[in-house]
Amino acid sequence: MAKILVVTSGKGGVGKTTTSAAIGTGLALRGHKTVIVDFDVGLRNLDLIMGCERRVVYDFVNVVNGEATLSQALIKDKRLENLYVLAASQTRDKDALTQEGVGKVLNELKENFEYVICDSPAGIEKGASLAMYFADEAIVVTNPEVSSVRDSDRMLGLLASKSLRSVNGSDPIKEHLLLTRYNPERVSKGEMLGVDDVTDILAIKLLGVIPESQAVLKASNQGVPVILDDQSDAGQAYSDAVDRLLGKEVSHRFLEEKKKGFFERLFGGN
Amino acid sequence: MNIFDFFRDRKKSNTASVAKERLQIIVAHERGQRSTPDYLPALQKELVEVIRKYVNIGNDDVQVALENQGSCSILELNITLPDR
């Protein structure tokens, strides 16, 4: 049975699209046929992160409006056999997506894919609520920072009350916490909320911790999902997170600061 | 970190614990509000309008609260009338 997974956060700029691209690519790498759907109508960016921005012909809204078929709009990834992208529209019409239209497209995708990843826009408006409405599982992307944690808690409230699963009384959406832009050094100095602090407050299961990493910007510059950079800390952390999503027990890495030598501490930057 | 920081006292104020404390309070508060139904503000507004037909009261003079006690819910109305 296909699974619909929403990547959401409330707050913007925490790494939803980076996460959608990485998790989707990770699932495809492991042999699962996956599509990543951009719900950020008007501000699409998943195509850039995935490196397929020049191959967008038709988009999500075209499919909803019947102007194109799904197979015309789906963009096949050039690197992986099992990976597809459905781009958001750049229209300024806020009501371009309807619950009925989105439901129809997602149902069609469920017939052809094992995983449908919904990349939610920031905020709690229509795009964000539609992205989560049909979800079976949710990845709540959070930075260790007060506004992001508060917004994540708000999203958890919405996931529990404003989704198809809550409306028809079936099992609630399974929630996963993904802590991104984590800096163990600052945590140990008491300058940043630690993993335990955030899991204490949000009280949901931790899917992974992605360290603040230069690899993320490098990857987005090139349009390559960071998970494909398997030498990087962020890439490896995402890879672990995908394994956990698939039910594997993997211990968390990159939670401790790297030990610096005496001279590095004396003369090193920051 | 540079050579000066290295010799400075490393135990500075722990801002992360301040953040955690503030978050715990605000999140608990907002979760409490989450369980109240969406119609309470509208109900409060309409009550003010009805009472205003007879008595001149301010917008904040009607307080509406819903309390859940097991299987029953209590809707508490607190209306402050102006001094005569």
Tab-separated table of C-alpha atoms in Angstrom:
chain	number	residue	atom	x	y	z
A	1	MET	CA	0.000	0.000	0.000
A	2	ALA	CA	1.391	3.366	-1.017
A	3	LYS	CA	2.226	5.845	1.701
A	4	ILE	CA	1.718	9.590	1.610
A	5	LEU	CA	4.352	11.416	3.597
A	6	VAL	CA	4.184	15.143	4.281
A	7	VAL	CA	7.281	17.189	5.077
A	8	THR	CA	6.122	20.186	7.081
A	9	SER	CA	7.336	22.711	9.648
A	10	GLY	CA	5.219	25.823	9.919
A	11	LYS	CA	8.256	28.065	9.907
A	12	GLY	CA	10.042	28.808	6.657
A	13	GLY	CA	13.677	28.238	5.871
A	14	VAL	CA	14.187	25.299	8.201
A	15	GLY	CA	14.886	22.776	5.438
A	16	LYS	CA	11.595	21.301	4.239
A	17	THR	CA	12.537	21.204	0.572
A	18	THR	CA	16.081	20.013	1.293
A	19	THR	CA	14.537	17.268	3.420
A	20	SER	CA	11.877	16.319	0.866
A	21	ALA	CA	14.550	16.022	-1.819
A	22	ALA	CA	16.902	14.043	0.417
A	23	ILE	CA	14.316	11.653	1.874
A	24	GLY	CA	12.644	11.084	-1.498
A	25	THR	CA	15.968	10.388	-3.165
A	26	GLY	CA	16.989	8.115	-0.271
A	27	LEU	CA	13.814	6.049	-0.643
A	28	ALA	CA	14.391	5.735	-4.391
A	29	LEU	CA	18.015	4.734	-3.773
A	30	ARG	CA	16.710	1.870	-1.669
A	31	GLY	CA	14.542	0.668	-4.529
A	32	HIS	CA	11.211	2.239	-3.616
A	33	LYS	CA	9.378	3.984	-6.418
A	34	THR	CA	8.958	7.518	-5.127
A	35	VAL	CA	7.469	10.813	-6.281
A	36	ILE	CA	8.123	14.158	-4.619
A	37	VAL	CA	5.305	16.687	-5.001
A	38	ASP	CA	5.891	20.417	-4.532
A	39	PHE	CA	2.888	22.061	-2.830
A	40	ASP	CA	4.413	25.526	-2.712
A	41	VAL	CA	2.262	27.080	-5.437
A	42	GLY	CA	3.678	30.410	-6.553
A	43	LEU	CA	7.087	29.815	-4.969
A	44	ARG	CA	8.233	26.499	-6.367
A	45	ASN	CA	11.775	25.484	-5.534
A	46	LEU	CA	11.850	21.718	-5.311
A	47	ASP	CA	12.723	21.620	-9.032
A	48	LEU	CA	15.874	23.679	-8.340
A	49	ILE	CA	16.939	21.545	-5.401
A	50	MET	CA	16.404	18.405	-7.480
A	51	GLY	CA	18.177	19.930	-10.480
A	52	CYS	CA	15.290	19.495	-12.923
A	53	GLU	CA	14.185	23.150	-13.204
A	54	ARG	CA	14.720	23.271	-16.953
A	55	ARG	CA	12.626	20.210	-17.597
A	56	VAL	CA	9.380	21.488	-16.065
A	57	VAL	CA	6.741	21.614	-18.780
A	58	TYR	CA	3.517	20.890	-16.941
A	59	ASP	CA	2.909	21.228	-13.224
A	60	PHE	CA	0.658	20.129	-10.374
A	61	VAL	CA	-1.998	22.776	-11.104
A	62	ASN	CA	-2.121	21.779	-14.792
A	63	VAL	CA	-2.893	18.225	-13.710
A	64	VAL	CA	-5.534	19.325	-11.194
A	65	ASN	CA	-7.205	21.440	-13.885
A	66	GLY	CA	-7.066	18.639	-16.435
A	67	GLU	CA	-4.766	20.615	-18.751
A	68	ALA	CA	-2.177	17.845	-18.659
A	69	THR	CA	-2.076	14.199	-17.665
A	70	LEU	CA	-0.006	13.000	-14.750
A	71	SER	CA	2.412	11.172	-17.000
A	72	GLN	CA	2.988	14.393	-18.938
A	73	ALA	CA	3.666	16.373	-15.760
A	74	LEU	CA	5.840	13.896	-13.892
A	75	ILE	CA	9.534	14.650	-14.308
A	76	LYS	CA	11.741	11.599	-14.200
A	77	ASP	CA	14.987	12.020	-12.286
A	78	LYS	CA	18.087	11.723	-14.457
A	79	ARG	CA	20.117	9.927	-11.783
A	80	LEU	CA	17.693	7.418	-10.341
A	81	GLU	CA	15.330	4.989	-12.019
A	82	ASN	CA	12.648	5.107	-9.308
A	83	LEU	CA	12.424	8.822	-8.688
A	84	TYR	CA	9.982	11.401	-10.035
A	85	VAL	CA	9.145	15.032	-9.310
A	86	LEU	CA	5.846	16.850	-9.698
A	87	ALA	CA	6.570	20.583	-9.786
A	88	ALA	CA	4.377	23.267	-8.257
A	89	SER	CA	2.845	25.906	-10.453
A	90	GLN	CA	4.209	29.444	-10.509
A	91	THR	CA	0.713	30.906	-10.767
A	92	ARG	CA	-0.237	33.681	-8.395
A	93	ASP	CA	-3.727	32.276	-7.977
A	94	LYS	CA	-3.882	31.162	-4.355
A	95	ASP	CA	-6.917	28.983	-4.961
A	96	ALA	CA	-5.321	27.015	-7.787
A	97	LEU	CA	-5.328	23.873	-5.635
A	98	THR	CA	-8.550	22.431	-4.286
A	99	GLN	CA	-8.995	19.637	-1.790
A	100	GLU	CA	-10.930	17.593	-4.314
A	101	GLY	CA	-8.348	18.123	-7.071
A	102	VAL	CA	-5.400	17.326	-4.825
A	103	GLY	CA	-7.135	14.223	-3.502
A	104	LYS	CA	-7.723	12.969	-7.037
A	105	VAL	CA	-4.091	13.491	-8.092
A	106	LEU	CA	-2.720	11.905	-4.916
A	107	ASN	CA	-4.964	8.871	-5.373
A	108	GLU	CA	-3.696	8.436	-8.894
A	109	LEU	CA	-0.100	8.741	-7.675
A	110	LYS	CA	-0.764	6.149	-4.980
A	111	GLU	CA	-1.592	3.615	-7.671
A	112	ASN	CA	1.784	4.040	-9.327
A	113	PHE	CA	4.177	4.795	-6.490
A	114	GLU	CA	5.216	3.326	-3.155
A	115	TYR	CA	5.942	6.691	-1.577
A	116	VAL	CA	4.399	10.063	-2.286
A	117	ILE	CA	6.364	12.839	-0.567
A	118	CYS	CA	4.451	16.097	-0.160
A	119	ASP	CA	6.770	19.080	0.205
A	120	SER	CA	4.675	21.567	2.173
A	121	PRO	CA	5.008	25.338	1.899
A	122	ALA	CA	5.703	27.344	5.051
A	123	GLY	CA	2.822	28.812	7.011
A	124	ILE	CA	-0.583	27.354	7.814
A	125	GLU	CA	-2.515	28.508	4.793
A	126	LYS	CA	-4.145	26.519	2.043
A	127	GLY	CA	-1.047	25.004	0.435
A	128	ALA	CA	0.257	23.788	3.777
A	129	SER	CA	-3.086	22.401	4.926
A	130	LEU	CA	-3.622	20.589	1.618
A	131	ALA	CA	-0.115	19.128	1.765
A	132	MET	CA	-0.861	17.545	5.136
A	133	TYR	CA	-4.530	16.716	4.650
A	134	PHE	CA	-4.117	13.330	2.947
A	135	ALA	CA	-0.926	12.280	4.746
A	136	ASP	CA	-0.314	8.925	6.405
A	137	GLU	CA	2.929	10.042	8.016
A	138	ALA	CA	4.488	13.430	8.702
A	139	ILE	CA	8.066	14.556	8.996
A	140	VAL	CA	8.144	17.712	11.086
A	141	VAL	CA	11.325	19.597	10.256
A	142	THR	CA	12.547	21.706	13.169
A	143	ASN	CA	15.583	23.875	13.884
A	144	PRO	CA	16.876	23.991	17.468
A	145	GLU	CA	15.568	27.505	17.897
A	146	VAL	CA	12.540	28.927	19.739
A	147	SER	CA	10.373	30.101	16.842
A	148	SER	CA	10.839	26.911	14.875
A	149	VAL	CA	10.008	24.669	17.851
A	150	ARG	CA	6.889	26.661	18.657
A	151	ASP	CA	5.701	26.538	15.038
A	152	SER	CA	6.369	22.804	14.891
A	153	ASP	CA	4.170	22.303	17.925
A	154	ARG	CA	1.445	24.262	16.189
A	155	MET	CA	1.790	22.023	13.128
A	156	LEU	CA	1.498	18.937	15.340
A	157	GLY	CA	-1.801	20.333	16.595
A	158	LEU	CA	-3.025	20.803	13.037
A	159	LEU	CA	-1.847	17.334	11.971
A	160	ALA	CA	-3.919	15.900	14.797
A	161	SER	CA	-7.077	17.878	14.059
A	162	LYS	CA	-7.167	19.044	10.446
A	163	SER	CA	-6.357	15.977	8.383
A	164	LEU	CA	-8.375	13.344	6.568
A	165	ARG	CA	-7.298	10.784	9.160
A	166	SER	CA	-8.623	12.946	11.999
A	167	VAL	CA	-11.831	13.745	10.133
A	168	ASN	CA	-12.756	10.142	9.340
A	169	GLY	CA	-11.508	8.858	12.683
A	170	SER	CA	-8.875	6.429	11.420
A	171	ASP	CA	-5.440	6.007	13.011
A	172	PRO	CA	-3.734	9.363	13.513
A	173	ILE	CA	-0.909	10.531	11.250
A	174	LYS	CA	2.390	9.023	12.369
A	175	GLU	CA	4.648	11.912	13.343
A	176	HIS	CA	8.430	12.038	13.031
A	177	LEU	CA	10.726	14.783	14.256
A	178	LEU	CA	13.675	15.757	12.085
A	179	LEU	CA	16.005	18.211	13.755
A	180	THR	CA	18.035	20.127	11.179
A	181	ARG	CA	20.878	22.658	11.241
A	182	TYR	CA	22.105	21.124	14.479
A	183	ASN	CA	25.375	22.420	15.865
A	184	PRO	CA	26.744	20.133	18.614
A	185	GLU	CA	29.441	22.628	19.575
A	186	ARG	CA	26.933	25.342	20.341
A	187	VAL	CA	24.744	22.836	22.171
A	188	SER	CA	27.602	21.867	24.466
A	189	LYS	CA	28.312	25.546	25.132
A	190	GLY	CA	24.690	26.008	26.156
A	191	GLU	CA	24.007	28.296	23.234
A	192	MET	CA	21.612	26.038	21.358
A	193	LEU	CA	18.725	23.775	22.324
A	194	GLY	CA	19.859	20.163	22.382
A	195	VAL	CA	18.114	17.095	20.930
A	196	ASP	CA	16.708	16.165	24.337
A	197	ASP	CA	15.364	19.660	24.934
A	198	VAL	CA	13.445	19.622	21.656
A	199	THR	CA	12.149	16.060	22.028
A	200	ASP	CA	11.054	16.904	25.600
A	201	ILE	CA	8.973	19.803	24.371
A	202	LEU	CA	7.502	18.322	21.196
A	203	ALA	CA	7.168	14.778	22.554
A	204	ILE	CA	7.305	12.946	19.230
A	205	LYS	CA	9.626	10.278	17.937
A	206	LEU	CA	13.002	11.470	16.669
A	207	LEU	CA	13.655	10.432	13.070
A	208	GLY	CA	17.046	12.047	12.769
A	209	VAL	CA	19.372	14.914	13.496
A	210	ILE	CA	20.968	16.651	10.516
A	211	PRO	CA	24.054	18.646	11.463
A	212	GLU	CA	24.533	22.193	10.199
A	213	SER	CA	26.670	21.456	7.191
A	214	GLN	CA	28.344	23.197	4.300
A	215	ALA	CA	27.364	20.245	2.153
A	216	VAL	CA	23.722	21.391	2.082
A	217	LEU	CA	24.475	24.672	0.295
A	218	LYS	CA	26.969	22.984	-1.998
A	219	ALA	CA	24.357	20.420	-2.947
A	220	SER	CA	21.621	22.976	-3.585
A	221	ASN	CA	24.017	25.086	-5.669
A	222	GLN	CA	24.386	22.121	-7.984
A	223	GLY	CA	20.837	20.825	-7.879
A	224	VAL	CA	21.891	17.534	-6.326
A	225	PRO	CA	19.971	16.210	-3.289
A	226	VAL	CA	22.439	16.305	-0.383
A	227	ILE	CA	21.852	12.623	0.402
A	228	LEU	CA	23.761	11.769	-2.791
A	229	ASP	CA	26.862	13.385	-1.255
A	230	ASP	CA	27.575	10.285	0.790
A	231	GLN	CA	30.881	11.621	2.046
A	232	SER	CA	29.181	14.527	3.811
A	233	ASP	CA	27.882	14.521	7.387
A	234	ALA	CA	24.471	15.850	6.321
A	235	GLY	CA	24.212	13.261	3.540
A	236	GLN	CA	24.997	10.437	5.941
A	237	ALA	CA	22.593	11.785	8.560
A	238	TYR	CA	19.783	11.884	5.970
A	239	SER	CA	20.680	8.385	4.890
A	240	ASP	CA	20.321	7.176	8.492
A	241	ALA	CA	16.979	8.972	8.730
A	242	VAL	CA	15.691	7.154	5.627
A	243	ASP	CA	16.739	3.832	7.141
A	244	ARG	CA	14.852	4.684	10.334
A	245	LEU	CA	11.819	5.701	8.297
A	246	LEU	CA	11.901	2.223	6.775
A	247	GLY	CA	11.953	0.704	10.256
A	248	LYS	CA	15.644	0.015	10.745
A	249	GLU	CA	17.286	0.648	14.090
A	250	VAL	CA	20.174	3.011	13.456
A	251	SER	CA	21.975	4.868	16.216
A	252	HIS	CA	22.168	8.641	15.958
A	253	ARG	CA	25.413	10.166	14.721
A	254	PHE	CA	26.779	13.708	14.695
A	255	LEU	CA	25.329	14.573	18.110
A	256	GLU	CA	28.705	15.174	19.752
A	257	GLU	CA	31.113	17.932	18.872
A	258	LYS	CA	34.222	16.943	17.041
A	259	LYS	CA	37.164	16.803	19.396
A	260	LYS	CA	39.527	19.614	18.623
A	261	GLY	CA	43.216	19.427	19.357
A	262	PHE	CA	44.881	21.907	21.672
A	263	PHE	CA	46.320	23.974	18.844
A	264	GLU	CA	43.086	23.973	16.922
A	265	ARG	CA	41.308	25.318	19.970
A	266	LEU	CA	43.998	27.922	20.464
A	267	PHE	CA	44.233	29.189	16.925
A	268	GLY	CA	41.216	27.817	15.092
A	269	GLY	CA	38.448	30.073	13.836
A	270	ASN	CA	35.045	30.595	15.435
B	1	MET	CA	37.491	30.394	19.445
B	2	ASN	CA	40.700	32.358	19.660
B	3	ILE	CA	43.537	32.583	22.137
B	4	PHE	CA	41.668	35.081	24.318
B	5	ASP	CA	38.521	33.019	24.631
B	6	PHE	CA	40.618	30.035	25.494
B	7	PHE	CA	41.700	31.541	28.767
B	8	ARG	CA	38.425	33.212	29.544
B	9	ASP	CA	35.905	31.584	31.820
B	10	ARG	CA	34.016	29.138	29.584
B	11	LYS	CA	30.927	28.982	31.797
B	12	LYS	CA	28.845	31.734	30.316
B	13	SER	CA	25.132	32.098	30.860
B	14	ASN	CA	23.273	29.165	29.419
B	15	THR	CA	20.836	30.696	26.949
B	16	ALA	CA	19.613	27.314	25.714
B	17	SER	CA	18.030	26.568	29.082
B	18	VAL	CA	16.301	29.949	29.025
B	19	ALA	CA	14.954	29.042	25.580
B	20	LYS	CA	13.724	25.674	26.803
B	21	GLU	CA	11.950	27.172	29.797
B	22	ARG	CA	10.229	29.819	27.707
B	23	LEU	CA	9.187	27.233	25.122
B	24	GLN	CA	7.769	24.873	27.717
B	25	ILE	CA	5.562	27.628	29.110
B	26	ILE	CA	4.296	28.990	25.804
B	27	VAL	CA	3.763	25.560	24.259
B	28	ALA	CA	1.783	24.343	27.291
B	29	HIS	CA	-0.323	27.486	27.133
B	30	GLU	CA	-1.014	27.118	23.428
B	31	ARG	CA	-1.839	23.441	23.734
B	32	GLY	CA	-4.427	24.372	26.348
B	33	GLN	CA	-6.059	26.775	23.924
B	34	ARG	CA	-5.933	24.237	21.126
B	35	SER	CA	-8.534	22.054	22.806
B	36	THR	CA	-11.078	24.863	22.902
B	37	PRO	CA	-13.476	24.927	19.953
B	38	ASP	CA	-13.041	27.466	17.150
B	39	TYR	CA	-16.457	29.036	17.730
B	40	LEU	CA	-15.705	30.563	21.159
B	41	PRO	CA	-14.466	33.956	19.881
B	42	ALA	CA	-17.486	34.272	17.572
B	43	LEU	CA	-19.819	33.251	20.406
B	44	GLN	CA	-18.270	35.855	22.661
B	45	LYS	CA	-18.625	38.560	20.030
B	46	GLU	CA	-22.276	37.790	19.382
B	47	LEU	CA	-23.079	37.699	23.085
B	48	VAL	CA	-21.572	41.152	23.473
B	49	GLU	CA	-23.774	42.383	20.634
B	50	VAL	CA	-26.950	40.939	22.153
B	51	ILE	CA	-26.263	42.343	25.616
B	52	ARG	CA	-25.380	45.702	24.114
B	53	LYS	CA	-28.935	46.038	22.894
B	54	TYR	CA	-29.927	46.472	26.525
B	55	VAL	CA	-26.837	47.489	28.493
B	56	ASN	CA	-23.793	49.389	27.325
B	57	ILE	CA	-20.824	47.088	27.882
B	58	GLY	CA	-17.303	46.907	26.480
B	59	ASN	CA	-15.880	44.182	24.251
B	60	ASP	CA	-14.010	42.579	27.136
B	61	ASP	CA	-16.903	42.545	29.552
B	62	VAL	CA	-18.079	39.128	28.420
B	63	GLN	CA	-15.701	36.284	29.199
B	64	VAL	CA	-16.410	32.886	27.718
B	65	ALA	CA	-14.611	29.748	28.816
B	66	LEU	CA	-15.219	26.103	28.088
B	67	GLU	CA	-14.103	23.569	30.635
B	68	ASN	CA	-14.011	19.861	29.999
B	69	GLN	CA	-14.635	17.591	32.965
B	70	GLY	CA	-14.676	13.988	31.908
B	71	SER	CA	-17.704	13.406	29.752
B	72	CYS	CA	-19.359	16.774	30.340
B	73	SER	CA	-18.340	20.245	29.272
B	74	ILE	CA	-19.156	23.398	31.177
B	75	LEU	CA	-19.582	26.647	29.289
B	76	GLU	CA	-18.812	29.451	31.703
B	77	LEU	CA	-20.055	32.961	30.963
B	78	ASN	CA	-18.859	35.875	32.982
B	79	ILE	CA	-20.587	39.160	32.160
B	80	THR	CA	-19.495	42.304	33.901
B	81	LEU	CA	-22.165	44.998	33.941
B	82	PRO	CA	-21.127	48.636	34.270
B	83	ASP	CA	-21.485	50.467	37.619
B	84	ARG	CA	-24.781	52.218	38.085
